[in-house]
PDB file of C-alpha atoms in Angstrom:
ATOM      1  CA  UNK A  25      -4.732 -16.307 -17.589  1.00 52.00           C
ATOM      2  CA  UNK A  26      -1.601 -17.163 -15.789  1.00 52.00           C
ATOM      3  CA  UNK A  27       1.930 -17.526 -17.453  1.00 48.00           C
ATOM      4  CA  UNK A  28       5.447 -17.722 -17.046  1.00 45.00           C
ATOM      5  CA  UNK A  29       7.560 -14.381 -16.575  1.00 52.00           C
ATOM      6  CA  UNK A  30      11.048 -13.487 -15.203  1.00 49.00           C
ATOM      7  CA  UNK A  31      10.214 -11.957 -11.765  1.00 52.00           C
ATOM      8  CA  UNK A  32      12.793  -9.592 -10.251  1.00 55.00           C
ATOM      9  CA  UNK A  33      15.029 -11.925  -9.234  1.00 55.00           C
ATOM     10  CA  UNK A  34      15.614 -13.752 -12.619  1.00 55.00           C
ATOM     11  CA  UNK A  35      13.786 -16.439 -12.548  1.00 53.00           C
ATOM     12  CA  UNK A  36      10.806 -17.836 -13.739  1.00 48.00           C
ATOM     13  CA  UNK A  37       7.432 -17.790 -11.843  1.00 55.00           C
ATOM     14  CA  UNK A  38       3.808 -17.480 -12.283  1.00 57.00           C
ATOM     15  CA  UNK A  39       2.729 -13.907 -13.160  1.00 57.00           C
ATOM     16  CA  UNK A  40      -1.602 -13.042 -13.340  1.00 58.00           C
ATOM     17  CA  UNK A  41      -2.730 -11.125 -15.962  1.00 54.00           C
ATOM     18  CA  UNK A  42      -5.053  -9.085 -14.203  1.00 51.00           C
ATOM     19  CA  UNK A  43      -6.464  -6.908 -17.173  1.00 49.00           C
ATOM     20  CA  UNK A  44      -7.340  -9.513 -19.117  1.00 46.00           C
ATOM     21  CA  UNK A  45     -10.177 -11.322 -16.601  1.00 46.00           C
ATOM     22  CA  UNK A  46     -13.333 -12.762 -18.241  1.00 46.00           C
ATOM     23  CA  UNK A  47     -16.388 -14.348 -16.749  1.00 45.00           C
ATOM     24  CA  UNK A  48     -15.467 -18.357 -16.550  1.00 43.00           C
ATOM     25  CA  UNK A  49     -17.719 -21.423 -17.053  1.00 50.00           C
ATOM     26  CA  UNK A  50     -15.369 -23.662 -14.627  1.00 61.00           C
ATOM     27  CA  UNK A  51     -16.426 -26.172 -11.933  1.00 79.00           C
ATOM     28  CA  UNK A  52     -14.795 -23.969  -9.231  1.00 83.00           C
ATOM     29  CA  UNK A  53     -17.949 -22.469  -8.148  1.00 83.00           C
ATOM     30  CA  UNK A  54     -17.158 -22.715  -4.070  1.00 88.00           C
ATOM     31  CA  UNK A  55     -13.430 -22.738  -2.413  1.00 92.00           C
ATOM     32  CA  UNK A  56     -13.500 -26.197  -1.770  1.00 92.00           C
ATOM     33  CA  UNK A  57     -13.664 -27.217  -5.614  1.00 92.00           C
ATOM     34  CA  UNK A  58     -11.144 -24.138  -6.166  1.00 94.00           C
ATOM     35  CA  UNK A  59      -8.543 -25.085  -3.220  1.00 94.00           C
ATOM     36  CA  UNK A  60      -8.449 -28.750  -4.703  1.00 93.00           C
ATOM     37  CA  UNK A  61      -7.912 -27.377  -8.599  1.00 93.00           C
ATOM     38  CA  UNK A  62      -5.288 -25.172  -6.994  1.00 93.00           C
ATOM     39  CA  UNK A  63      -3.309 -28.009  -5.550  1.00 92.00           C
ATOM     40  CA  UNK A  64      -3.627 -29.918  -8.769  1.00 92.00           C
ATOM     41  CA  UNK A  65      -2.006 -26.765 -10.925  1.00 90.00           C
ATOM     42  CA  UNK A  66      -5.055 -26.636 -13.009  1.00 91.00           C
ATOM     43  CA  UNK A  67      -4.816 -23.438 -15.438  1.00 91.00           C
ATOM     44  CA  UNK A  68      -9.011 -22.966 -15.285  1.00 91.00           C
ATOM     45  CA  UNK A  69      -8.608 -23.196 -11.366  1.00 93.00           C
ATOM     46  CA  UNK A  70      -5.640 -20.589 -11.382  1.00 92.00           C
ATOM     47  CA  UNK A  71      -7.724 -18.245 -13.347  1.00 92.00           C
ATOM     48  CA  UNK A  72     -10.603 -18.517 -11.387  1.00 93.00           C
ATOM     49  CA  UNK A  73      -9.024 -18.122  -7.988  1.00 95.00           C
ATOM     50  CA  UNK A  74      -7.872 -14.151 -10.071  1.00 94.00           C
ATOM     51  CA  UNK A  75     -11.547 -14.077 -11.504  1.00 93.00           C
ATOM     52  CA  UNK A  76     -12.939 -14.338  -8.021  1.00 94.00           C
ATOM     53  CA  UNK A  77     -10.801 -12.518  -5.491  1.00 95.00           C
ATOM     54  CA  UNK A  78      -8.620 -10.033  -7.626  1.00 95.00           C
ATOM     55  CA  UNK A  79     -10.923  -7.247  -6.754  1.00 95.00           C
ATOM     56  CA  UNK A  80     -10.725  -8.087  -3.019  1.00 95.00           C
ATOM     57  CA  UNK A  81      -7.193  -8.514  -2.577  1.00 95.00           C
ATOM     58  CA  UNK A  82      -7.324  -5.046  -4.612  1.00 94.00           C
ATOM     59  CA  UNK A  83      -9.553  -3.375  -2.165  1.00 93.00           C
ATOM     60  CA  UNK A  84      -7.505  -4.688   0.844  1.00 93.00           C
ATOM     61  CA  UNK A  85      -4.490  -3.156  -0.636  1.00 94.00           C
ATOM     62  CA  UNK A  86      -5.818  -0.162  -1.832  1.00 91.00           C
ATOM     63  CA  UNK A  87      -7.104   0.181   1.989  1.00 90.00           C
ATOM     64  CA  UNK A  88      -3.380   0.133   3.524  1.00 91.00           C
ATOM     65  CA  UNK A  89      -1.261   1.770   0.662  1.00 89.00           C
ATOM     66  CA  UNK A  90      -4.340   3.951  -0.768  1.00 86.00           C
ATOM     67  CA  UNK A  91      -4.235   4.792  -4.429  1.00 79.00           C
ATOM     68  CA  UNK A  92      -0.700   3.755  -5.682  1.00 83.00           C
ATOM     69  CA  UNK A  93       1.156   2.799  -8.673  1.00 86.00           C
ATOM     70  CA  UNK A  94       2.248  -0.070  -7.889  1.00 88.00           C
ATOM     71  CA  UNK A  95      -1.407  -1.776  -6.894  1.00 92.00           C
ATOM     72  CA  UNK A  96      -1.526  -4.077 -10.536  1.00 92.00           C
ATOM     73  CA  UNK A  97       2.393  -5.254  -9.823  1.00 93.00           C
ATOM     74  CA  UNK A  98       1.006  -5.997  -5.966  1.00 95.00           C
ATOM     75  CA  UNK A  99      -2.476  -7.727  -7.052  1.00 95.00           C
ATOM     76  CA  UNK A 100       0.051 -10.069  -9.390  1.00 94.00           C
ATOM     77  CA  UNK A 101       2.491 -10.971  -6.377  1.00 94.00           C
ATOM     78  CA  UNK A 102      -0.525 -11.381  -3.835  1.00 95.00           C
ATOM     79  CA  UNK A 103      -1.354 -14.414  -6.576  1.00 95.00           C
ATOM     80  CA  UNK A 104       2.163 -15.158  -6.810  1.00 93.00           C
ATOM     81  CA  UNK A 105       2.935 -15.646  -3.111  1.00 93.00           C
ATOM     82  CA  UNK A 106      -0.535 -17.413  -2.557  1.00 94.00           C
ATOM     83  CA  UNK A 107      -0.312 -19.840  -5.536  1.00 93.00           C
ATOM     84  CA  UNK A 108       3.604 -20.190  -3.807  1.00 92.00           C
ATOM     85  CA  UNK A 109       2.502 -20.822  -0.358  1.00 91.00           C
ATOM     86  CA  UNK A 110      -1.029 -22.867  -0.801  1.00 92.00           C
ATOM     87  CA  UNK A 111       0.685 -25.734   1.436  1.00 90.00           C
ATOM     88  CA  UNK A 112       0.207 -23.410   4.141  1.00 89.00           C
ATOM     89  CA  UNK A 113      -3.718 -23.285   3.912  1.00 90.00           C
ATOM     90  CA  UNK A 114      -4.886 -25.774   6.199  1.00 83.00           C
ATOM     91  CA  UNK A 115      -8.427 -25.394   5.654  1.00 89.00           C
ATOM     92  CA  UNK A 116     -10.285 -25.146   2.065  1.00 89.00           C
ATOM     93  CA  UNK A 117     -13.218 -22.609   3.118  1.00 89.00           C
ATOM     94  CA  UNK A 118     -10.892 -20.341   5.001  1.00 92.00           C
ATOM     95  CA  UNK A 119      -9.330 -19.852   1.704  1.00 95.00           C
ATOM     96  CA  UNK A 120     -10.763 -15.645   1.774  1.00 94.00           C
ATOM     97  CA  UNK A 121      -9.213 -14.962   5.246  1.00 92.00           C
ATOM     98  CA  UNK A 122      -5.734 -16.732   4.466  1.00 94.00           C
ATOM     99  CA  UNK A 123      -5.614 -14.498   0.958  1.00 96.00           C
ATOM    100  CA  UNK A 124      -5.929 -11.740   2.702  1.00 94.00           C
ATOM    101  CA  UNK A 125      -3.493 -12.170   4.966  1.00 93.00           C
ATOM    102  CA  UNK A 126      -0.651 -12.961   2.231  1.00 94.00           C
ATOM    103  CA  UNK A 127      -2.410  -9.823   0.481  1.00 95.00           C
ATOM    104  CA  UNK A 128      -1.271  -7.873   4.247  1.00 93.00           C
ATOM    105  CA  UNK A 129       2.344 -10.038   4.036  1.00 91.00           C
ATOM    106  CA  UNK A 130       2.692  -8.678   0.122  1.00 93.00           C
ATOM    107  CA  UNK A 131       1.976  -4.601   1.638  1.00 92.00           C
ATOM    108  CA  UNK A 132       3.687  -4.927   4.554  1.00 88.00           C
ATOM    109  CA  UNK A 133       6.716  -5.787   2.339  1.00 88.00           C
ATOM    110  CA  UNK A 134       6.139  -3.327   0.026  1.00 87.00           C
ATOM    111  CA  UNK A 135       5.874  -0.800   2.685  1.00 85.00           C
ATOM    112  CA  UNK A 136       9.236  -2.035   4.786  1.00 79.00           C
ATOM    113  CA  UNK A 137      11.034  -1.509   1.133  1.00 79.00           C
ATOM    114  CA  UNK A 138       9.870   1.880   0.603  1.00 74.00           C
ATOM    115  CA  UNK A 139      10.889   2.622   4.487  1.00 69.00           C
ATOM    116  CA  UNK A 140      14.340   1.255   3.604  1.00 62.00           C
ATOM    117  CA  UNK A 141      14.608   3.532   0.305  1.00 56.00           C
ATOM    118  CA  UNK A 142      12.938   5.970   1.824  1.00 46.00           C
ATOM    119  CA  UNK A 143      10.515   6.317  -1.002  1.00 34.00           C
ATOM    120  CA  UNK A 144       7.633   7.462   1.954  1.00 33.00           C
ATOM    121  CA  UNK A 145       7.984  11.420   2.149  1.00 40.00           C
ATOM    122  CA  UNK A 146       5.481  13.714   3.486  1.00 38.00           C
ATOM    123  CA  UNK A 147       4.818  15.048   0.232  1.00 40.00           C
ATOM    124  CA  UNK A 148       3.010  18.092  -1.569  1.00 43.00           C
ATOM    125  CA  UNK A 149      -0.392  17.922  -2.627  1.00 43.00           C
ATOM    126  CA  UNK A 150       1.088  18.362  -6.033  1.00 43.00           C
ATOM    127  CA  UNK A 151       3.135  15.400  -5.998  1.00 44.00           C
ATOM    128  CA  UNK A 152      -0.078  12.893  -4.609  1.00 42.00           C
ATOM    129  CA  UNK A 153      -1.502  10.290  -7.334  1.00 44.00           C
ATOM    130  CA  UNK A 154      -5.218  11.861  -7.912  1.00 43.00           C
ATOM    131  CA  UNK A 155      -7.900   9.536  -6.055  1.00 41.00           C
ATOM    132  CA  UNK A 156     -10.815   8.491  -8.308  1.00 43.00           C
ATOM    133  CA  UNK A 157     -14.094   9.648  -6.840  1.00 42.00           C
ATOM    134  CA  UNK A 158     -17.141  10.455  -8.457  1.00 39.00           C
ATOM    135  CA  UNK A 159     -19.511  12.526  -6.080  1.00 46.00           C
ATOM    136  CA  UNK A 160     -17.012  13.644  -3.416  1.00 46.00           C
ATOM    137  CA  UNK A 161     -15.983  17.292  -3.460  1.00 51.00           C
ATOM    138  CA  UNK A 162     -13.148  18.809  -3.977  1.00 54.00           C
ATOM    139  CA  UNK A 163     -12.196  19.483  -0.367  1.00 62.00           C
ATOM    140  CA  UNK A 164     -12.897  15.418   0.462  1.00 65.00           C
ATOM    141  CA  UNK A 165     -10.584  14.289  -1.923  1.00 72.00           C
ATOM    142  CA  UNK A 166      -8.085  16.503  -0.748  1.00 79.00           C
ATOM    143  CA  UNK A 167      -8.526  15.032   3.087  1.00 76.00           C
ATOM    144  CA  UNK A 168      -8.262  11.759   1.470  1.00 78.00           C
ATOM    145  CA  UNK A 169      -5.091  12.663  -0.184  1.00 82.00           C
ATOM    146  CA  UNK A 170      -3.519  14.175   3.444  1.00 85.00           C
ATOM    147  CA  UNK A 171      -5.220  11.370   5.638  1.00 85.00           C
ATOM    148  CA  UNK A 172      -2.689   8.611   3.071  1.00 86.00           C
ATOM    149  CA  UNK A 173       0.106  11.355   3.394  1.00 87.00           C
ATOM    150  CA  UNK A 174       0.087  11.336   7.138  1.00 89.00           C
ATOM    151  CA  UNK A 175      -0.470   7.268   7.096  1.00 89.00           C
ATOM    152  CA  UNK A 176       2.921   7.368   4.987  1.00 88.00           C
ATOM    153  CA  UNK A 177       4.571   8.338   8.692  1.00 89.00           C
ATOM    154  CA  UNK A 178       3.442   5.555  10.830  1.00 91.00           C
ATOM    155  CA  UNK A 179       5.473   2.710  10.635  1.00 91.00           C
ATOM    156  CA  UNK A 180       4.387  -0.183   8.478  1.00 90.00           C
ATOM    157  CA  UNK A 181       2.753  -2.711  11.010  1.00 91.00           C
ATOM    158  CA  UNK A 182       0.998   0.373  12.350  1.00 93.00           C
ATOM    159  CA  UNK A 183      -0.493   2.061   9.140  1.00 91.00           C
ATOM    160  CA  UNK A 184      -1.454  -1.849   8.175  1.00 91.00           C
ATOM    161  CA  UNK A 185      -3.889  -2.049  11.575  1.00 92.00           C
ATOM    162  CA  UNK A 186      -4.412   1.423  11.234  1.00 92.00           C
ATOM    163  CA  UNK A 187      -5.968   0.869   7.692  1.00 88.00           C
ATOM    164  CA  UNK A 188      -7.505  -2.152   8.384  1.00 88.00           C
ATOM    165  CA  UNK A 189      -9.187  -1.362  11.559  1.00 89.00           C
ATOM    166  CA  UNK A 190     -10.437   2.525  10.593  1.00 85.00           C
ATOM    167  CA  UNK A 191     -10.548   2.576   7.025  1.00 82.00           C
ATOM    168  CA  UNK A 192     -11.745  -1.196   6.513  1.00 78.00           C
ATOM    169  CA  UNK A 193     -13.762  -1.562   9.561  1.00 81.00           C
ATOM    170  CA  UNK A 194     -12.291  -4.878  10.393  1.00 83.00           C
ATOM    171  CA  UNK A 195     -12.749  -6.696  13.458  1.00 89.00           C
ATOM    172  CA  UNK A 196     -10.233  -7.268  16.143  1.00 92.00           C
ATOM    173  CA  UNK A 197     -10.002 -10.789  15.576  1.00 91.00           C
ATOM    174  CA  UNK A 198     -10.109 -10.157  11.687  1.00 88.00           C
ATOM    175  CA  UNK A 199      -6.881  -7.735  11.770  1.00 91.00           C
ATOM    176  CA  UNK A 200      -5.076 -10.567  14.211  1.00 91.00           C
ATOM    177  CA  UNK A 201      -5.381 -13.200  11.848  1.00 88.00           C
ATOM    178  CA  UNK A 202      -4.485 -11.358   8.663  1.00 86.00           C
ATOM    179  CA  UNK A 203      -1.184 -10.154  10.411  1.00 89.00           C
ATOM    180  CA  UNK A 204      -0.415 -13.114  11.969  1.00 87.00           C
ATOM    181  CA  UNK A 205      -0.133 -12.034  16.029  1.00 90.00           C
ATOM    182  CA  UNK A 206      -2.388 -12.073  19.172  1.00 93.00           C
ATOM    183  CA  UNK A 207      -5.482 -10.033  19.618  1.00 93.00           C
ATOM    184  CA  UNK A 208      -3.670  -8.457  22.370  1.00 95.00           C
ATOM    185  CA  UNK A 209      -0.688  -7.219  20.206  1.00 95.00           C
ATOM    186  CA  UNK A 210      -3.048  -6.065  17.329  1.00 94.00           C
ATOM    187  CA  UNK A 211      -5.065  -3.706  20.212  1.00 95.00           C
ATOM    188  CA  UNK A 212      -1.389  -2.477  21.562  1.00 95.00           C
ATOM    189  CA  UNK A 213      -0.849  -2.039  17.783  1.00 95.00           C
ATOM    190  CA  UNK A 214      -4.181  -0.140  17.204  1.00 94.00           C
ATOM    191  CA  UNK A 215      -3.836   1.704  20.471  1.00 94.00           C
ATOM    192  CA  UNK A 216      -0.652   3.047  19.004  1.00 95.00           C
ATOM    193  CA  UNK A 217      -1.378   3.657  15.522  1.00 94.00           C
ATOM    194  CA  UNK A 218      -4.120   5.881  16.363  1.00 92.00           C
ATOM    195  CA  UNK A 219      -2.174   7.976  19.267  1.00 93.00           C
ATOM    196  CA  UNK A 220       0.467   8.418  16.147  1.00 93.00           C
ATOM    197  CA  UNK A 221      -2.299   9.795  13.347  1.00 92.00           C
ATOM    198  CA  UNK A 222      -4.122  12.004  15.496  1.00 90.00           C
ATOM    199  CA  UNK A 223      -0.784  13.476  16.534  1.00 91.00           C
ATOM    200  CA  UNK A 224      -0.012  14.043  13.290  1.00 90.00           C
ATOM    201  CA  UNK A 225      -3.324  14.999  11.959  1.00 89.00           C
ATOM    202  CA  UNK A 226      -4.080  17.417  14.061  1.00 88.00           C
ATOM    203  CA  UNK A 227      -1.097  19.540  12.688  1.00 89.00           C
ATOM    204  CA  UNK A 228      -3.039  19.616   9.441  1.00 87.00           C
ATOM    205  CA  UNK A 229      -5.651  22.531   9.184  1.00 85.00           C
ATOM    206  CA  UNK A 230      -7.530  20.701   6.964  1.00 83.00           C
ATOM    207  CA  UNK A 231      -7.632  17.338   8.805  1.00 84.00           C
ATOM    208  CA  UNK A 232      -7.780  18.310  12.191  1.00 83.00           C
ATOM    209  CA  UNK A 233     -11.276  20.045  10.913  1.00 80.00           C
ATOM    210  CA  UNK A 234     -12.638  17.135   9.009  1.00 74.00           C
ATOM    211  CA  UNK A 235     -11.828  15.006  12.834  1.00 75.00           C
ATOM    212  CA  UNK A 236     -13.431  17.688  14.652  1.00 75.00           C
ATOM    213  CA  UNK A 237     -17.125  16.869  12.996  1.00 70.00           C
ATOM    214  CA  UNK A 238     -16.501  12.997  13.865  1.00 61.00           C
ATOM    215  CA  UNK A 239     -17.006  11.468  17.280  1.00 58.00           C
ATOM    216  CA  UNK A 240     -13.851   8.971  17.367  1.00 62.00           C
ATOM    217  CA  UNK A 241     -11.375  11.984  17.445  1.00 60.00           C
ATOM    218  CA  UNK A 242     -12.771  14.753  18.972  1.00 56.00           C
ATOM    219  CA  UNK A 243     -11.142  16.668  21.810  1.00 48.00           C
ATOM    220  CA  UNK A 244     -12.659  16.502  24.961  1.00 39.00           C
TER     221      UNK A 244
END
């Protein structure tokens, strides 16, 4: 369902209610159908567009910022900016790959904000959110936790590629177009992300093991 709320500015705007998705009988049953309810404001298109990409745009974040707080308020503005901006989608069935990169826009500004406030701290494995996993031990979780702590020192554009590229397995081309830049800037980009986690992943016992048994950052 999507309804009016006060956003933090004040004023009124569209605000998805995430936790309340149900299967829908609706004619939007391919993005070209969806796009065109979109444009038109329709309420069953709205709520489809949530029903069918909410857990994507979920994942994608999830991938850059790991397990945070903040992910429901995030999923909502994703939907906010994209029902905001649809003028800029130019073509109905690229509808996935522009959504995720206002879902990249929407975590790059969350991450610039938290930079600002300095809210990103190397913390203490006390103070990290818990990571739901069923079958991993103990000892993966905890890497998990440490790999998102040392992520929380690159700078934003960098963790972003960084996540996308290593974590998400993107393409090249894929990463590009979800931030926006050249191929060429989002290899410079990689190129540099990586030189900055193994740097500081290697000054963790427990990472700099867990890289050792991998190909991508072993020592030669």
């Amino acid at each position: 369902m999507v309804v009016l709320q006060r956003n933090r500015a004040g004023s009124l705007a569209p605000v998805v209610s995430i936790n309340s998705r149900q299967a829908l009988a609706s004619p939007y049953d391919d993005d070209t159908r969806l796009v065109a309810g979109l444009h038109e404001s329709n309420p069953a298109a709205m709520d489809a567009f949530v029903e069918r990409y909410a857990d994507y745009v979920e994942r994608v974040l999830a991938r850059i910022l790991g397990i945070d707080a903040e992910l429901p308020d995030l999923v909502n503005d994703v939907f906010v900016n994209a029902l905001g901006s649809l003028h800029t989608l130019r073509v109905a069935n690229l509808l996935r790959p522009w959504l995720r990169s206002v879902t990249v826009f929407v975590a790059r500004g969350c991450l610039r904000r938290r930079r600002r406030r300095r809210w990103l701290t190397f913390l203490r494995d006390e103070e990290l959110p818990e990571v739901p996993s069923y079958d991993a031990p103990a000892s993966a979780t905890t890497a998990l936790k440490r790999l998102y702590s040392v992520l929380g020192t690159l700078p934003p554009d960098e963790r972003i590629v960084f996540a996308l590229r290593f974590i998400d397995e993107m393409e090249l081309g894929e990463i590009a177009d979800a931030c926006g830049v050249s191929r060429t800037t989002i290899k410079r980009r990689v190129r540099k992300a990586e030189d900055l986690f193994t740097r500081e992943a290697r000054k963790d016992p427990l990472l700099s093991e867990w890289m050792a048994k991998g190909d991508r950052w072993n020592e030669s």
